[in-house]
XYZ file of C-alpha atoms in Angstrom:
402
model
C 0.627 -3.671 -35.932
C -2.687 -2.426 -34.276
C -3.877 -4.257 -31.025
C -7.324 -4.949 -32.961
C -9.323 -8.265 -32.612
C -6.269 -9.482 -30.507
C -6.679 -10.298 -26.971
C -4.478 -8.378 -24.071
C -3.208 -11.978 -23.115
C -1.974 -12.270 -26.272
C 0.801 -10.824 -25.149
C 2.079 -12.956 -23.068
C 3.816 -12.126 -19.267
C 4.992 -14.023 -16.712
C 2.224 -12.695 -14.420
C -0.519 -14.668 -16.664
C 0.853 -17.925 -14.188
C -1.559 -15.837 -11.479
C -4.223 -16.711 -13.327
C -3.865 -20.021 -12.627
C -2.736 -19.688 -8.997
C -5.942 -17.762 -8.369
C -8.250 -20.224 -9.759
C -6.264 -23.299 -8.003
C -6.803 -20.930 -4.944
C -10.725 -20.945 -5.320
C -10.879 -24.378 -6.032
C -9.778 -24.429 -1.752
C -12.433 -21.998 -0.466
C -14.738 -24.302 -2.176
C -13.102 -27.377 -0.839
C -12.966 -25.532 2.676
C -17.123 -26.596 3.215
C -16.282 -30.130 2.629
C -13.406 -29.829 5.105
C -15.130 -27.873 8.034
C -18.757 -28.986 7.364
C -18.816 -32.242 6.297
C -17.935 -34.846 9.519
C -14.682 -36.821 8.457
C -13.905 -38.907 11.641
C -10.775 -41.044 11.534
C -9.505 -38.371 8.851
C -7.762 -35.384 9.113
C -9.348 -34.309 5.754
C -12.420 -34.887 3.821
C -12.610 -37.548 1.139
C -15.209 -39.238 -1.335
C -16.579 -41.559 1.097
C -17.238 -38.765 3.682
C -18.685 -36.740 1.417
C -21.064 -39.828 -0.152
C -21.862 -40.248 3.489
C -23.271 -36.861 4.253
C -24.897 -37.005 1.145
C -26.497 -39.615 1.897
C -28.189 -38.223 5.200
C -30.676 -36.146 2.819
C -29.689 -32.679 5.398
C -31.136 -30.551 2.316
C -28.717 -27.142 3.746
C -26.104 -29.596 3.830
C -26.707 -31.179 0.451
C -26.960 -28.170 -1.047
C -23.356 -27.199 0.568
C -21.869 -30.134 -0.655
C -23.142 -29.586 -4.298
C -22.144 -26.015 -4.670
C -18.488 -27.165 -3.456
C -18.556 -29.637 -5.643
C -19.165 -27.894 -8.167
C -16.865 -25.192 -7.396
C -13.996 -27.155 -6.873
C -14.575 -29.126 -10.314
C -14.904 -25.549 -12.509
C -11.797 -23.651 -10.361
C -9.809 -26.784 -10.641
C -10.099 -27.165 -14.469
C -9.894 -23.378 -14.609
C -6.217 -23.942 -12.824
C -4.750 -26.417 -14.967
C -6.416 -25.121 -18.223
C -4.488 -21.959 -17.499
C -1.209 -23.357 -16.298
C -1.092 -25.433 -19.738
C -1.885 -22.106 -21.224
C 0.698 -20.194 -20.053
C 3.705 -23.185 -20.330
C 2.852 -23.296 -24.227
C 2.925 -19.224 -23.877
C 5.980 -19.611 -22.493
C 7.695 -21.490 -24.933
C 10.200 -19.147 -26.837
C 9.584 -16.652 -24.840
C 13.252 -15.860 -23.114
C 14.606 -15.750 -26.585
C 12.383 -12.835 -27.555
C 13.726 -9.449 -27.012
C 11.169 -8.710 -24.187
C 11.878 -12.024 -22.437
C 15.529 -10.675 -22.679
C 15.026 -7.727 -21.366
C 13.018 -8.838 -18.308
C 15.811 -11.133 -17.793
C 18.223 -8.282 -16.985
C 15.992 -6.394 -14.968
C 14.105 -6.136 -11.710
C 11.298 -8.103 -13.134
C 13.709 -11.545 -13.532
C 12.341 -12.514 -10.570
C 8.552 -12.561 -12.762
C 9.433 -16.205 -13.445
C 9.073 -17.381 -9.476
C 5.208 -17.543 -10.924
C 6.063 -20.503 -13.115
C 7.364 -22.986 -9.624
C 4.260 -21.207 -7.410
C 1.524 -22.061 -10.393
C 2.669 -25.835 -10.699
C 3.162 -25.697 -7.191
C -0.540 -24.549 -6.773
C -1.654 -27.350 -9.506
C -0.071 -30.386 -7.422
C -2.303 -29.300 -4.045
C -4.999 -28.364 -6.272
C -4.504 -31.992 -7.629
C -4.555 -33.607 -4.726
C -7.684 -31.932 -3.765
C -9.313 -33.206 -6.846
C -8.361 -36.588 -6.082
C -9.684 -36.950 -2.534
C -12.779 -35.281 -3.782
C -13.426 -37.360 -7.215
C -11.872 -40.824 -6.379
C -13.320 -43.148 -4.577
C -11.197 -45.249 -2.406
C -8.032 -42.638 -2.603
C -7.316 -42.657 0.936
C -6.723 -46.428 0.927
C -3.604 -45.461 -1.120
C -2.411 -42.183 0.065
C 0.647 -43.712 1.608
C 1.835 -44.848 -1.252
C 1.095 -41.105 -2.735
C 2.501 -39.199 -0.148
C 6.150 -40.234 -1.116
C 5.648 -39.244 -4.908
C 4.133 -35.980 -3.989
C 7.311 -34.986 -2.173
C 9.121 -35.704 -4.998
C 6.978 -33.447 -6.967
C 7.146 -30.642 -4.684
C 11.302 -31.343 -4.508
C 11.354 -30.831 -8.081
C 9.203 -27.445 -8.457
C 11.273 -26.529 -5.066
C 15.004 -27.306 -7.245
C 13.232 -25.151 -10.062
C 12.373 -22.259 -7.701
C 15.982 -22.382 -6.194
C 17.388 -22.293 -9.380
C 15.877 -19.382 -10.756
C 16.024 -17.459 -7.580
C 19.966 -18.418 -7.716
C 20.034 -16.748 -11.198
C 18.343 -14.066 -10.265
C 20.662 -13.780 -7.024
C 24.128 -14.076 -8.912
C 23.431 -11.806 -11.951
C 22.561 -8.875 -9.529
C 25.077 -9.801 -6.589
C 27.990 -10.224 -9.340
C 27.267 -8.010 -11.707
C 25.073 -4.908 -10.106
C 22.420 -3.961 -12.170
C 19.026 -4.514 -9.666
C 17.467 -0.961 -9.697
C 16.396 0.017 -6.449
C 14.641 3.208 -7.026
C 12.389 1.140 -9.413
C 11.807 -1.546 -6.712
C 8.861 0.663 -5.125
C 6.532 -2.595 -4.723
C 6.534 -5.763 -2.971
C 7.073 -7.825 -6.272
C 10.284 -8.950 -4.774
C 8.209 -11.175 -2.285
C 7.021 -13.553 -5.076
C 10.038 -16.177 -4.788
C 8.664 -16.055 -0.874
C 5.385 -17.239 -2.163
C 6.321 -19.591 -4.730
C 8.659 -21.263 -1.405
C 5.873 -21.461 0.615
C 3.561 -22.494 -1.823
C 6.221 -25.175 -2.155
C 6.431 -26.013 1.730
C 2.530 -25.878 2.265
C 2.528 -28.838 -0.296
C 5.670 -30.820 1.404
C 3.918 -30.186 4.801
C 0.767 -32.087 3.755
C 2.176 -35.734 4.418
C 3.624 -34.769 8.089
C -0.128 -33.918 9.183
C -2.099 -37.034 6.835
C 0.976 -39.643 7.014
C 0.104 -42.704 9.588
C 4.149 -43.328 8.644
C 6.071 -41.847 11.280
C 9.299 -41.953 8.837
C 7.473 -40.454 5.975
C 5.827 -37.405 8.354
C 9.203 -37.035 9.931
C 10.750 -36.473 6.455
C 7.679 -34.405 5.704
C 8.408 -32.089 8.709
C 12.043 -31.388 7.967
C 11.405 -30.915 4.295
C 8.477 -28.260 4.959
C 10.432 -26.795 8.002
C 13.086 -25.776 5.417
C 11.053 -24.009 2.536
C 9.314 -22.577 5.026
C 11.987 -20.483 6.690
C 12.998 -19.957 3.701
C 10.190 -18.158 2.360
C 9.865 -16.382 5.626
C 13.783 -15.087 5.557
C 13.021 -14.145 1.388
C 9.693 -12.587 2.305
C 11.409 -9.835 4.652
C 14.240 -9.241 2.473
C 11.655 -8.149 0.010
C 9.472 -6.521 2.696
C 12.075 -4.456 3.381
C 14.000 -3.623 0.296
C 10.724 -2.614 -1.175
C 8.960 -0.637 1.666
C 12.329 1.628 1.751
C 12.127 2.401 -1.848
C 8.241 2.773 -1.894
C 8.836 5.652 0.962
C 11.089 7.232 -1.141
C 10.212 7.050 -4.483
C 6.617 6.541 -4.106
C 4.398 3.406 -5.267
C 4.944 2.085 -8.769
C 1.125 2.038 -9.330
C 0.536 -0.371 -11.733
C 2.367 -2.966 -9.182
C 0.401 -1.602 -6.205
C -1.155 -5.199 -6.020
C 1.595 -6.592 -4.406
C 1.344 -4.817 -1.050
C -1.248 -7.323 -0.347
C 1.060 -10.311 -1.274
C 1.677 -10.613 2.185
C -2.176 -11.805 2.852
C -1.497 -15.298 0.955
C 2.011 -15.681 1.670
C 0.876 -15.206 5.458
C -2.276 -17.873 4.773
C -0.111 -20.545 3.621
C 2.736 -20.076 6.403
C 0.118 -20.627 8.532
C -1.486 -23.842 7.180
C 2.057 -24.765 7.021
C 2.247 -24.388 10.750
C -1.257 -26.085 11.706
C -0.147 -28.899 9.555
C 3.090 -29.737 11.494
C 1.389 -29.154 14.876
C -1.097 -31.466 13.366
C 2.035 -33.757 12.555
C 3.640 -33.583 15.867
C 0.988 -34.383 17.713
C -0.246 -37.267 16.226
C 2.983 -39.216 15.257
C 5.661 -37.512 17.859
C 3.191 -37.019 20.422
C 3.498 -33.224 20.963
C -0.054 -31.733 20.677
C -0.656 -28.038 20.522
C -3.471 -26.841 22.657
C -6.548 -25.437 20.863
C -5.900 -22.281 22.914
C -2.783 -22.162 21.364
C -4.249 -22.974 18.253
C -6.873 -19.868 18.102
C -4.087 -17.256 19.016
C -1.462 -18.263 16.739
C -4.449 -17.991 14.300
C -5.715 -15.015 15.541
C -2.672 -13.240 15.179
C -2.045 -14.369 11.411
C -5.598 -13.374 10.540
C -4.432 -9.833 12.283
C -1.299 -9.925 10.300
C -3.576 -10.702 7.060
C -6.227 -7.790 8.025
C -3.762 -5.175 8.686
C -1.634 -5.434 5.340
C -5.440 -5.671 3.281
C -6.092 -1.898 4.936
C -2.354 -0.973 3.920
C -2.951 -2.028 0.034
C -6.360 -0.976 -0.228
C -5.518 2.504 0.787
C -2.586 2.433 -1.804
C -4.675 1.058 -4.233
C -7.361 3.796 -3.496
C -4.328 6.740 -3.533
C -3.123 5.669 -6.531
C -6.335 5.513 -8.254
C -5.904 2.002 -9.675
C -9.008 0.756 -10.157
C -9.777 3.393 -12.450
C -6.839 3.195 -14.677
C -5.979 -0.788 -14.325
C -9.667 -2.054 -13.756
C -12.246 0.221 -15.572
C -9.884 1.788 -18.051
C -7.598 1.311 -21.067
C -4.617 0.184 -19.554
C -4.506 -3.532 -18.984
C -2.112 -5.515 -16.751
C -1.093 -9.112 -16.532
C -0.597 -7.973 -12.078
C -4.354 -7.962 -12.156
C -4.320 -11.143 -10.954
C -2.500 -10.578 -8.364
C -5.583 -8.946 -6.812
C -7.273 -12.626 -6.567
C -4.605 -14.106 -3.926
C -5.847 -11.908 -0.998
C -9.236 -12.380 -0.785
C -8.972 -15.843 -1.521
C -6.536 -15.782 1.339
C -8.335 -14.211 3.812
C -11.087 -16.285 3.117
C -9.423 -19.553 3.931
C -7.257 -18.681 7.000
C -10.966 -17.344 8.352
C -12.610 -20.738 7.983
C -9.960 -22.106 9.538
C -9.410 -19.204 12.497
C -13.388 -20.050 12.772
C -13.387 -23.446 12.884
C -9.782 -24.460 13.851
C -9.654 -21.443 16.512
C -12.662 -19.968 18.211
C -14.866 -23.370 17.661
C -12.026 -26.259 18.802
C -11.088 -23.718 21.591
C -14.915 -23.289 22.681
C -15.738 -19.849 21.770
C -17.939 -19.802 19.786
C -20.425 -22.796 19.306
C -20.200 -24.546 15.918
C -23.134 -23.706 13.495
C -24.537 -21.284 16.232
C -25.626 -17.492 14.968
C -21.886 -15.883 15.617
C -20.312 -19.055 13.545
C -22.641 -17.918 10.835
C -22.170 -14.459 10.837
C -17.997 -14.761 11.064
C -18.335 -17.278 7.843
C -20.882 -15.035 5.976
C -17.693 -12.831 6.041
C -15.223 -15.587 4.825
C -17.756 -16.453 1.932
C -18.198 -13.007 1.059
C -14.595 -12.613 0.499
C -14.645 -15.801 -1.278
C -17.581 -14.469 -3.642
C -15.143 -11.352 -4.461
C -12.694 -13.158 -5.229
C -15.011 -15.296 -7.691
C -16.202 -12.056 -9.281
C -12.560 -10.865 -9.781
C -11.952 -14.034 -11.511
C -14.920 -13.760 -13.808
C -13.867 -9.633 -14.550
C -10.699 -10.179 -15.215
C -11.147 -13.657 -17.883
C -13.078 -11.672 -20.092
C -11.190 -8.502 -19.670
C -7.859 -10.091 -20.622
C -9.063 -13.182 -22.690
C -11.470 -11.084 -25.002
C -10.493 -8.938 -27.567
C -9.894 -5.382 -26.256
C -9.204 -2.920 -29.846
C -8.817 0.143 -27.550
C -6.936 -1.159 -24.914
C -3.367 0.111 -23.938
C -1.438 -3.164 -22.611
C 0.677 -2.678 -20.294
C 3.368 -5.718 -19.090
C 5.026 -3.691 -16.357
């Protein structure tokens, strides 16, 4: 039957759960003025009543911050769970079709990781909703903290699980194609992990309960080496085949999944130093703090130059942006600038501010977060693009599910 007056998502992948990860990450760059702008004292984050507060000062730049995050956050974060609801009713059935068979006994099996990292993304996105829209939240987040690592335990069991299938089918029984494993698409279980840990890290750096930050610690210490240990495994196995075989260019996206995998690692990390220091007593310097940012940010930069280049080689924007060939990895495009715009508010502020380098709200803190909003504005225009490229009806497009 002709592709007429049907939409490209209609045909449903796996990959659509990036949708929804990239919108649940914009709904953070958003949330990122409230957290490095707006004061917070007594807080390690910013809530309802802190923002009311500044509100309430009537700074009109400030005020007008405030609103545009607010707003941000509120269109982003529906965007994210709109689309994750989307994509579980898509799912439905869709193993027992004969493509959901098929990517079941190949490479792509590991396509499903999306489904633990987008409800992964939903539950921090969640929680960023709450301390945003509710008043009097915070008065209750202990009690909250406990549930939410339940939540995360469970989307962590389903990520182990289908990794383990994944693991045992081609371990047991052969069949994982390594010629055709010229991308980095085997690092998306690593990203769904630390997705996972970023989440389970959150209590050890807000809890005032030195059991529950303990547990907290442990529990996010454990995903994330995880992810890290996954994330070179599929560094490696694809970077071999790539210099053999050449890029698969419709997956070319993935060379930059290192940039977000790398950006949530390293909140992972500031929120157990964070952690430590306040209920264990060992506090990392802000020295410290700005190089072990520094070098993440350099870590972020330098694999953003790798896939651009790719992406430039292999002419992708042409064929997979502005021409007929459509692909659910679009979206996988979102994750790094949204990535690089976070981890630079937070190398700003967290680093080169906290360890005196640059004075806060002075002309080079401007001119370093024009950059980190700039990336953030790409990413929002990439979001935008790619909605009504997949969601509208496309009669001569030539889908592609790769």
């Amino acid at each position: 039957m002709s592709n007429i007056h049907k939409r490209p998502a209609d045909q449903w992948s796996p990959l659509y759960f990036l949708a929804s990860v990239g919108a649940g990450g914009l709904s953070v760059t958003f949330y990122m003025y409230l957290m490095h702008w707006v004061p917070h004292p007594g807080r390690t984050v910013a809530v309802f009543e802190d923002i009311a507060a500044a509100l309430a000062t009537g700074n009109p730049a400030l005020t007008f911050a405030i609103v545009v995050a607010l707003a941000g956050i509120a269109v982003f974060g529906a965007l994210n769970l709109s689309l994750l609801i989307w994509n579980l009713r898509k799912m439905r059935g869709f193993w027992a079709s004969e493509k959901g068979q098929a990517l079941a006994n190949s490479n792509a099996q590991t396509q499903m990781m999306a489904l633990p990292l987008a409800l992964a993304m939903s539950i921090n996105g969640g929680f960023i909703l709450g301390l945003v829209f509710v008043p009097g939240l915070w008065s209750v987040v202990e009690y909250l903290f406990p549930l939410a690592m339940v939540a995360f335990l469970a989307v962590g069991w389903l990520a182990f699980t289908q990794l383990g299938r994944f693991i045992a089918r081609v371990t047991a029984s052969g069949g994982f194609d390594c010629a055709k494993n010229n991308s980095f698409a085997q690092m998306l279980p690593a990203f769904a992990l630390a997705m996972t840990g970023v989440g389970l890290a959150a209590p050890a750096a807000m809890s005032g309960n030195v059991t529950v930050a303990g547990i907290a610690l442990i529990l996010s210490s454990f995903f994330f080496v995880a992810a890290v240990l996954i994330a070179v495994v599929g560094l490696i196995l694809g970077l071999r085949s790539i210099l053999e075989n050449g890029v698969a260019a419709e997956q070319a996206p993935t060379l930059m999944m290192v940039v977000p995998i790398t950006t949530i690692l390293g909140i992972v990390m500031l929120r157990q130093a964070h952690g430590l220091g306040t209920s264990f007593g060992a506090h990392m310097e802000a020295a410290d703090r700005m190089m072990l940012l520094t070098r993440l940010l350099s870590v972020e930069v330098l694999f953003a130059l790798f896939g651009l280049t790719v992406l430039a080689a292999t002419g992708y924007a042409r064929r997979f942006l502005a021409g007929d060939a459509i692909s659910p990895g679009n979206y996988a495009l979102v994750c790094p600038p949204v990535a690089l715009s976070v981890l630079g508010q937070f190398w700003i502020n967290n680093g080169l501010v906290a360890a005196g380098l640059i004075e806060k709200f002075g002309t080079a803190y401007w001119a370093l977060t024009a950059v980190a909003l700039a990336l953030q504005a790409v990413a929002v225009g990439l979001v935008v693009y790619l909605h009504r490229r997949h969601f509208r009806a496309a009669p001569k497009a030539a889908l592609s599910t790769a």
